[in-house]
XYZ file of C-alpha atoms in Angstrom:
473
model
C 15.875 26.934 6.789
C 12.073 28.129 7.002
C 12.389 29.649 3.182
C 13.776 26.092 2.090
C 11.050 24.358 3.690
C 8.627 26.776 1.890
C 10.036 26.197 -1.429
C 10.169 22.524 -1.005
C 6.425 22.446 0.230
C 5.596 24.608 -2.712
C 7.373 22.287 -5.087
C 5.539 19.334 -3.500
C 2.290 21.262 -3.668
C 2.548 21.355 -7.325
C 3.443 17.841 -7.975
C 0.850 16.471 -5.453
C -1.630 18.847 -6.927
C -4.714 17.899 -9.143
C -2.571 17.906 -12.341
C 0.477 15.672 -11.910
C 0.763 13.036 -9.352
C -2.943 12.499 -8.170
C -4.417 11.966 -11.688
C -1.223 9.712 -12.548
C -1.336 7.578 -9.311
C -5.189 7.297 -9.324
C -5.114 6.681 -13.390
C -2.397 4.013 -13.270
C -3.929 2.018 -10.493
C -7.433 2.050 -12.402
C -5.909 1.455 -15.603
C -4.023 -1.517 -14.099
C -7.105 -2.753 -12.452
C -8.778 -2.893 -15.704
C -5.818 -4.473 -17.345
C -5.706 -6.960 -14.659
C -9.397 -7.784 -14.586
C -9.676 -6.433 -10.924
C -7.250 -8.750 -9.311
C -7.102 -7.212 -6.041
C -10.921 -8.188 -5.591
C -10.951 -11.515 -7.158
C -7.745 -13.007 -5.501
C -7.497 -11.433 -2.342
C -8.368 -14.380 -0.535
C -5.949 -16.719 -2.155
C -3.176 -13.995 -1.578
C -3.552 -13.763 1.783
C -3.886 -17.628 2.248
C -0.589 -17.829 0.163
C 1.131 -15.152 1.959
C 0.512 -16.270 5.651
C -0.392 -20.002 5.250
C 1.593 -21.383 2.465
C 5.322 -21.697 3.148
C 7.009 -23.718 0.480
C 10.631 -24.708 1.712
C 12.521 -25.739 -1.714
C 16.020 -24.827 -1.419
C 16.031 -25.067 -5.643
C 13.832 -21.958 -5.475
C 15.904 -18.863 -6.603
C 15.849 -16.193 -3.840
C 17.278 -14.888 -0.478
C 14.428 -14.766 1.656
C 10.796 -16.388 2.035
C 7.757 -14.864 0.429
C 6.260 -14.264 3.831
C 9.637 -12.537 4.973
C 9.632 -10.343 1.780
C 5.857 -9.489 2.795
C 6.672 -8.380 6.253
C 10.134 -6.839 5.044
C 7.621 -4.429 2.990
C 5.109 -4.037 5.748
C 8.364 -3.105 7.965
C 9.004 -0.067 5.544
C 5.484 0.968 4.884
C 3.693 0.594 8.514
C 5.137 3.269 10.025
C 4.638 6.949 11.066
C 2.442 7.597 8.044
C -0.284 5.160 9.324
C -0.499 7.354 12.719
C 0.689 10.779 12.122
C 0.390 10.931 8.383
C -3.282 9.758 8.718
C -3.735 12.397 11.343
C -2.393 15.383 9.388
C -4.564 14.528 6.433
C -7.752 14.395 8.589
C -6.637 17.640 10.228
C -6.069 19.413 6.823
C -8.117 17.652 4.341
C -11.051 16.952 6.818
C -12.537 13.401 7.377
C -13.182 13.010 3.721
C -9.474 12.405 3.207
C -10.304 9.132 4.483
C -12.110 8.155 1.529
C -9.343 9.431 -0.994
C -6.844 7.241 1.462
C -9.154 4.306 0.720
C -9.281 5.050 -3.080
C -5.498 5.251 -3.017
C -5.188 1.844 -1.484
C -7.922 0.021 -3.497
C -6.280 1.217 -7.038
C -2.784 0.833 -5.227
C -3.125 -2.794 -4.938
C -3.200 -3.626 -8.550
C 0.044 -1.109 -8.729
C 1.592 -2.820 -5.922
C 0.928 -6.320 -7.610
C 2.301 -5.023 -10.898
C 5.494 -3.479 -9.643
C 6.168 -6.638 -7.577
C 5.470 -8.663 -10.688
C 8.184 -6.643 -12.726
C 10.409 -6.777 -9.578
C 10.693 -10.769 -9.551
C 10.291 -10.861 -13.539
C 13.382 -8.697 -14.172
C 15.676 -9.528 -11.256
C 18.945 -10.430 -11.688
C 21.764 -11.983 -9.649
C 24.402 -9.828 -8.259
C 28.299 -10.152 -7.707
C 27.649 -11.717 -4.280
C 24.966 -14.104 -5.508
C 22.226 -12.384 -3.950
C 18.649 -11.272 -5.945
C 18.785 -7.789 -7.175
C 15.469 -6.165 -8.453
C 12.972 -3.495 -8.320
C 12.266 -0.415 -10.658
C 15.896 0.382 -11.156
C 16.242 -2.904 -12.952
C 12.818 -3.613 -14.668
C 12.598 -0.039 -16.039
C 16.056 -0.584 -17.736
C 15.484 -4.387 -19.013
C 11.851 -4.200 -19.415
C 11.926 -0.683 -21.500
C 14.363 -0.930 -24.281
C 16.313 1.824 -25.340
C 17.320 5.418 -23.540
C 14.057 5.965 -22.128
C 14.301 2.742 -19.857
C 17.602 3.812 -18.713
C 16.591 7.258 -17.989
C 13.754 6.106 -16.080
C 15.836 3.390 -14.114
C 18.414 5.973 -13.133
C 15.946 8.716 -12.137
C 14.173 6.009 -9.810
C 17.533 4.733 -8.159
C 18.866 8.488 -7.473
C 15.171 9.509 -6.050
C 15.212 6.341 -3.921
C 18.428 6.888 -2.401
C 17.412 10.401 -1.409
C 13.866 8.851 -0.085
C 15.592 6.342 1.974
C 17.275 9.124 4.106
C 13.859 11.207 4.294
C 10.903 8.978 4.731
C 12.882 5.926 5.453
C 15.356 7.447 8.498
C 15.280 10.850 9.399
C 11.744 11.193 9.932
C 11.447 7.935 11.475
C 14.275 8.511 13.829
C 12.919 11.738 14.894
C 9.539 10.372 15.920
C 11.042 7.259 17.739
C 13.275 9.759 19.821
C 10.209 12.203 20.493
C 8.164 9.349 21.571
C 10.736 7.756 23.740
C 11.091 11.287 25.194
C 7.500 12.216 26.089
C 6.382 8.705 27.024
C 9.223 7.357 28.861
C 11.352 10.450 29.431
C 14.466 9.164 27.545
C 16.786 11.835 26.128
C 16.921 12.164 22.318
C 20.563 11.447 22.531
C 20.224 8.216 24.622
C 17.372 7.246 22.076
C 19.634 8.075 19.058
C 22.407 5.997 20.502
C 20.054 2.973 21.207
C 18.824 3.202 17.576
C 22.537 3.473 16.277
C 23.263 0.362 17.944
C 20.205 -1.557 17.025
C 19.952 -0.575 13.030
C 23.880 -1.072 12.825
C 23.663 -4.639 14.164
C 20.556 -5.565 11.912
C 22.337 -3.946 8.853
C 25.472 -6.037 9.131
C 23.156 -9.174 8.829
C 21.856 -7.817 5.460
C 18.730 -8.898 3.962
C 18.438 -12.432 5.735
C 18.686 -10.647 9.072
C 16.008 -7.924 7.966
C 13.758 -10.691 6.990
C 13.990 -12.682 10.336
C 13.380 -9.692 12.377
C 10.601 -8.478 10.580
C 8.994 -11.521 10.139
C 9.064 -12.026 13.981
C 7.873 -8.720 15.259
C 6.027 -6.620 12.746
C 2.685 -8.903 12.733
C 2.734 -8.604 16.629
C 3.110 -4.688 16.705
C 0.501 -4.523 13.998
C -2.148 -6.714 15.784
C -1.553 -4.785 19.117
C -2.138 -1.682 17.551
C -5.306 -3.108 15.754
C -6.965 -4.708 19.025
C -6.402 -1.347 20.803
C -8.233 0.501 18.110
C -10.918 -1.794 17.878
C -11.651 -1.496 21.642
C -11.757 2.345 20.986
C -14.397 1.716 18.264
C -16.584 -0.586 20.365
C -16.354 2.068 23.438
C -17.632 4.550 20.782
C -19.732 2.193 18.786
C -22.903 4.687 18.726
C -20.934 7.345 17.042
C -19.879 5.023 13.983
C -22.645 5.433 11.689
C -22.545 9.251 11.806
C -18.736 9.222 11.478
C -18.926 7.189 8.260
C -21.716 9.428 6.932
C -19.376 12.690 7.544
C -16.374 10.855 5.877
C -18.192 9.999 2.825
C -20.025 13.366 2.534
C -16.975 15.442 2.890
C -15.192 13.656 0.650
C -17.203 15.198 -2.209
C -18.663 18.389 -0.471
C -15.378 19.431 1.646
C -15.140 20.213 5.323
C -14.711 23.121 7.267
C -11.407 22.362 8.619
C -9.716 22.841 5.252
C -10.958 26.437 4.947
C -11.900 28.458 1.979
C -14.469 27.670 -0.788
C -15.855 24.068 -0.999
C -14.127 23.497 -4.124
C -10.864 24.130 -2.530
C -11.437 22.003 0.314
C -12.646 19.063 -1.734
C -9.089 19.462 -3.491
C -7.377 19.551 -0.296
C -9.042 16.409 1.149
C -8.162 14.524 -2.487
C -4.619 15.827 -2.238
C -3.999 14.918 1.337
C -5.608 11.761 1.103
C -3.762 10.871 -1.861
C -0.472 11.959 -0.748
C -0.663 10.407 2.920
C -2.141 7.416 1.157
C 1.094 6.963 -0.669
C 3.038 7.944 2.199
C 1.679 5.264 3.788
C 1.509 2.255 1.513
C 4.111 3.169 -1.054
C 1.933 1.718 -3.787
C 3.075 3.204 -7.214
C 6.522 4.254 -5.333
C 8.312 0.890 -6.543
C 9.892 0.315 -3.354
C 8.058 -2.746 -2.395
C 9.372 -4.328 -5.646
C 12.775 -4.122 -4.127
C 11.963 -6.535 -1.408
C 9.820 -8.847 -3.628
C 12.642 -9.382 -6.126
C 14.532 -11.088 -3.038
C 11.587 -13.678 -2.335
C 11.965 -17.234 -3.080
C 8.974 -17.795 -5.477
C 8.908 -20.137 -8.661
C 6.854 -17.635 -10.416
C 6.599 -13.620 -10.503
C 2.575 -13.990 -10.055
C 2.878 -15.655 -6.991
C 5.126 -13.080 -4.938
C 3.335 -10.487 -6.736
C -0.059 -11.567 -5.130
C 1.554 -11.777 -1.705
C 2.969 -8.275 -2.003
C -0.439 -7.072 -2.835
C -1.631 -7.865 0.614
C 0.907 -5.312 1.921
C -1.296 -2.500 0.592
C -4.412 -4.171 2.078
C -3.033 -4.548 5.540
C -1.571 -1.132 5.667
C -4.116 1.083 4.100
C -7.458 -0.776 4.409
C -6.941 -2.171 7.810
C -4.125 -0.071 9.979
C -4.777 3.144 8.208
C -8.802 2.559 8.482
C -8.491 1.804 12.081
C -6.341 5.027 12.858
C -8.786 7.169 10.659
C -12.224 5.654 12.331
C -10.635 6.359 15.701
C -9.915 9.859 15.145
C -13.295 10.812 13.591
C -15.610 8.696 15.771
C -13.789 10.381 18.867
C -14.258 13.858 17.376
C -10.552 14.846 17.632
C -10.095 15.370 14.065
C -10.401 18.929 14.291
C -7.761 19.773 16.562
C -5.769 21.469 14.025
C -2.635 20.615 11.993
C -0.592 21.865 14.864
C -1.941 18.944 17.010
C -1.680 16.447 14.479
C 1.246 14.450 16.109
C -0.892 13.863 19.309
C -4.008 13.309 17.823
C -3.922 9.609 17.450
C -3.031 9.383 20.845
C -5.558 11.646 21.996
C -8.341 9.501 20.293
C -6.833 6.245 21.835
C -7.058 7.751 25.108
C -10.669 8.287 24.862
C -11.417 4.708 24.740
C -8.806 3.022 26.763
C -8.608 3.001 30.542
C -5.840 5.121 32.420
C -2.685 5.842 30.212
C -2.906 2.847 27.749
C -4.216 4.788 24.956
C -1.497 6.959 24.751
C 1.200 4.364 25.660
C 0.076 2.030 22.852
C 0.247 4.779 20.243
C 3.679 5.805 21.603
C 5.001 2.194 21.434
C 3.263 1.621 17.958
C 5.011 4.809 16.535
C 8.455 3.787 18.145
C 8.006 0.042 16.576
C 6.594 1.119 13.429
C 9.113 3.720 12.900
C 12.024 1.591 13.760
C 10.923 -1.146 11.318
C 10.674 1.427 8.547
C 14.235 2.345 9.142
C 15.264 -1.197 8.871
C 12.994 -1.737 5.539
C 14.238 1.364 3.696
C 17.795 0.730 4.770
C 17.641 -2.122 2.241
C 15.782 -0.078 -0.379
C 18.428 2.550 -0.440
C 21.350 0.204 -0.441
C 19.960 -1.582 -3.411
C 19.156 1.500 -5.276
C 22.543 2.770 -4.732
C 24.248 -0.558 -5.724
C 22.504 -0.378 -8.913
C 24.145 2.980 -9.674
C 27.687 2.118 -8.131
C 27.678 -1.689 -7.792
C 28.054 -3.832 -4.538
C 31.124 -1.698 -3.591
C 28.759 0.957 -2.279
C 26.963 -1.299 -0.016
C 29.050 -0.981 3.371
C 29.764 2.810 2.956
C 26.006 3.289 2.754
C 25.200 0.881 5.699
C 27.716 3.048 7.832
C 26.213 6.503 6.597
C 22.780 5.348 6.772
C 23.364 4.106 10.622
C 24.958 7.745 11.438
C 22.033 9.511 10.119
C 19.853 7.617 12.247
C 21.309 9.209 15.192
C 21.464 12.516 13.531
C 17.664 12.289 12.895
C 16.960 11.374 16.497
C 18.301 14.678 18.032
C 17.552 17.272 15.184
C 14.350 19.358 14.211
C 13.426 18.214 11.139
C 10.391 20.473 9.595
C 12.302 20.678 6.253
C 12.923 16.811 6.077
C 9.023 16.173 6.027
C 8.886 18.487 3.052
C 11.667 16.830 1.489
C 10.422 13.446 2.034
C 6.802 14.457 0.219
C 8.944 15.671 -2.738
C 11.214 12.699 -2.730
C 8.202 10.295 -2.523
C 6.717 12.040 -5.747
C 9.806 12.047 -7.644
C 10.315 8.260 -7.082
C 6.816 7.205 -8.015
C 6.769 9.245 -11.405
C 9.476 7.110 -13.429
C 7.734 3.815 -11.932
C 4.341 4.872 -12.804
C 5.409 5.483 -16.351
C 7.237 2.146 -16.423
C 4.151 0.352 -15.052
C 1.797 1.982 -17.785
C 4.124 1.089 -20.755
C 4.704 -2.418 -19.394
C 1.031 -3.210 -18.519
C 0.540 -5.441 -21.377
C 3.379 -7.637 -20.360
C 2.072 -7.847 -16.944
C -1.640 -8.748 -17.910
C -0.822 -11.236 -20.368
C 1.536 -13.448 -18.380
C -0.512 -12.897 -15.355
C -3.465 -14.252 -17.084
C -1.804 -17.135 -18.357
C -0.329 -18.126 -14.891
C -3.692 -17.923 -13.190
C -5.227 -20.025 -15.676
C -2.717 -22.576 -15.185
C -2.516 -22.252 -11.423
C -5.657 -20.632 -10.052
C -5.146 -22.151 -6.379
C -1.573 -21.286 -6.424
C -0.494 -24.452 -5.380
C 1.234 -25.976 -8.228
C 4.267 -28.039 -7.541
C 7.719 -26.002 -8.301
C 8.491 -28.533 -11.133
C 5.361 -28.007 -12.905
C 5.690 -24.448 -12.406
C 9.127 -24.399 -13.840
C 7.895 -26.460 -16.667
C 5.075 -23.838 -17.360
C 7.612 -20.996 -17.372
C 9.567 -22.879 -19.899
C 6.590 -23.465 -22.110
C 5.735 -19.570 -22.162
C 9.467 -18.908 -23.022
C 9.799 -16.436 -20.423
C 13.024 -14.590 -20.291
C 13.121 -15.160 -16.498
C 14.585 -17.974 -14.100
């Protein structure tokens, strides 16, 4: 098994290296930022307001869940172990400078997230059960004509199914069981059985049940984690200026934590920053477009702006809290082997008693469980695009069983596999975003000129869509 892990890590190292996925991810995000006129900077306020304050309840709007529920479903799938353990791993290997590259991935990723969500709604279709179906597996095929689009769509769907069992299931279930055992002395078998029942109950209700559950507890769990982190930062306020200086300096000069010559350590900071950035926010992977496609929205741009805020919340808020707490408290150089406990150790320095470790453990448990629920929908939709709705029930049953397996199994090889699956998902999607960037930019510019405040009535938006002769409804 160790040899398999080494092989997977070697392949992932090449793909995640400086010549393949890193330039493709950052380059695509930068290109889309230019094409969309810096949409993540000039519309963020309106997007946040529309996501959290505007909740139109018009039954005539196509979709299965509200735009807010689509956002929380995407947040459920992305705010997971990557926000806690993933960030600690990046800092322990790449040094504090990795945080800068995580931020860069997040900022550029907001344009990528907008674009993939736009296409997810723009090219969605209605399946045999009357539910909305969309995502890269649809817009790559429908938006890019000819064999190339079909190949990209099929490749994405296959890798998304595999990723749903890696990043979205086994690793998360194992993290829940490990923390339940260390914090509450619950055996992995009991944790696995509990998750088996809970996940199975949620999946029986489909996307509507997922949307209701994530909209209820995802915001609460994020707030608790952020408040705990802010308290730690306040208690170490004097260390913040030095920590920020170290973070920005090490991003371009390298850190002793990475080892080797300076150039190699800078490359490691970039590599692990970008890799853990996408592991955390999934921008460019195309997964969130699957949730966006289920949203009730009169125009793709509205839901795309809502989806864009997910990357902001995940990376520029939650990940920033984790990274700053780790650096400010000085635990970032504990070593890779201690990455799993690094964040808990940092929280313990600023919170009384056992509260720090408890908050981190509970956050990992709830973040990981929400990721399992969100990714179950992504994998289901990807598989359905390949084999039809008949594959839905077998997938849900098998996915639920795998949750138990993840809870009771050591998963070093799965972590290596997850990094590889993430990369292989992202590549066809990023190619598609580049090829379809002109359509996204053209239609976005037209819509924001028509409805700059995102508050036009549904009837006016529908009339606008007809006037633009969009092949979408």
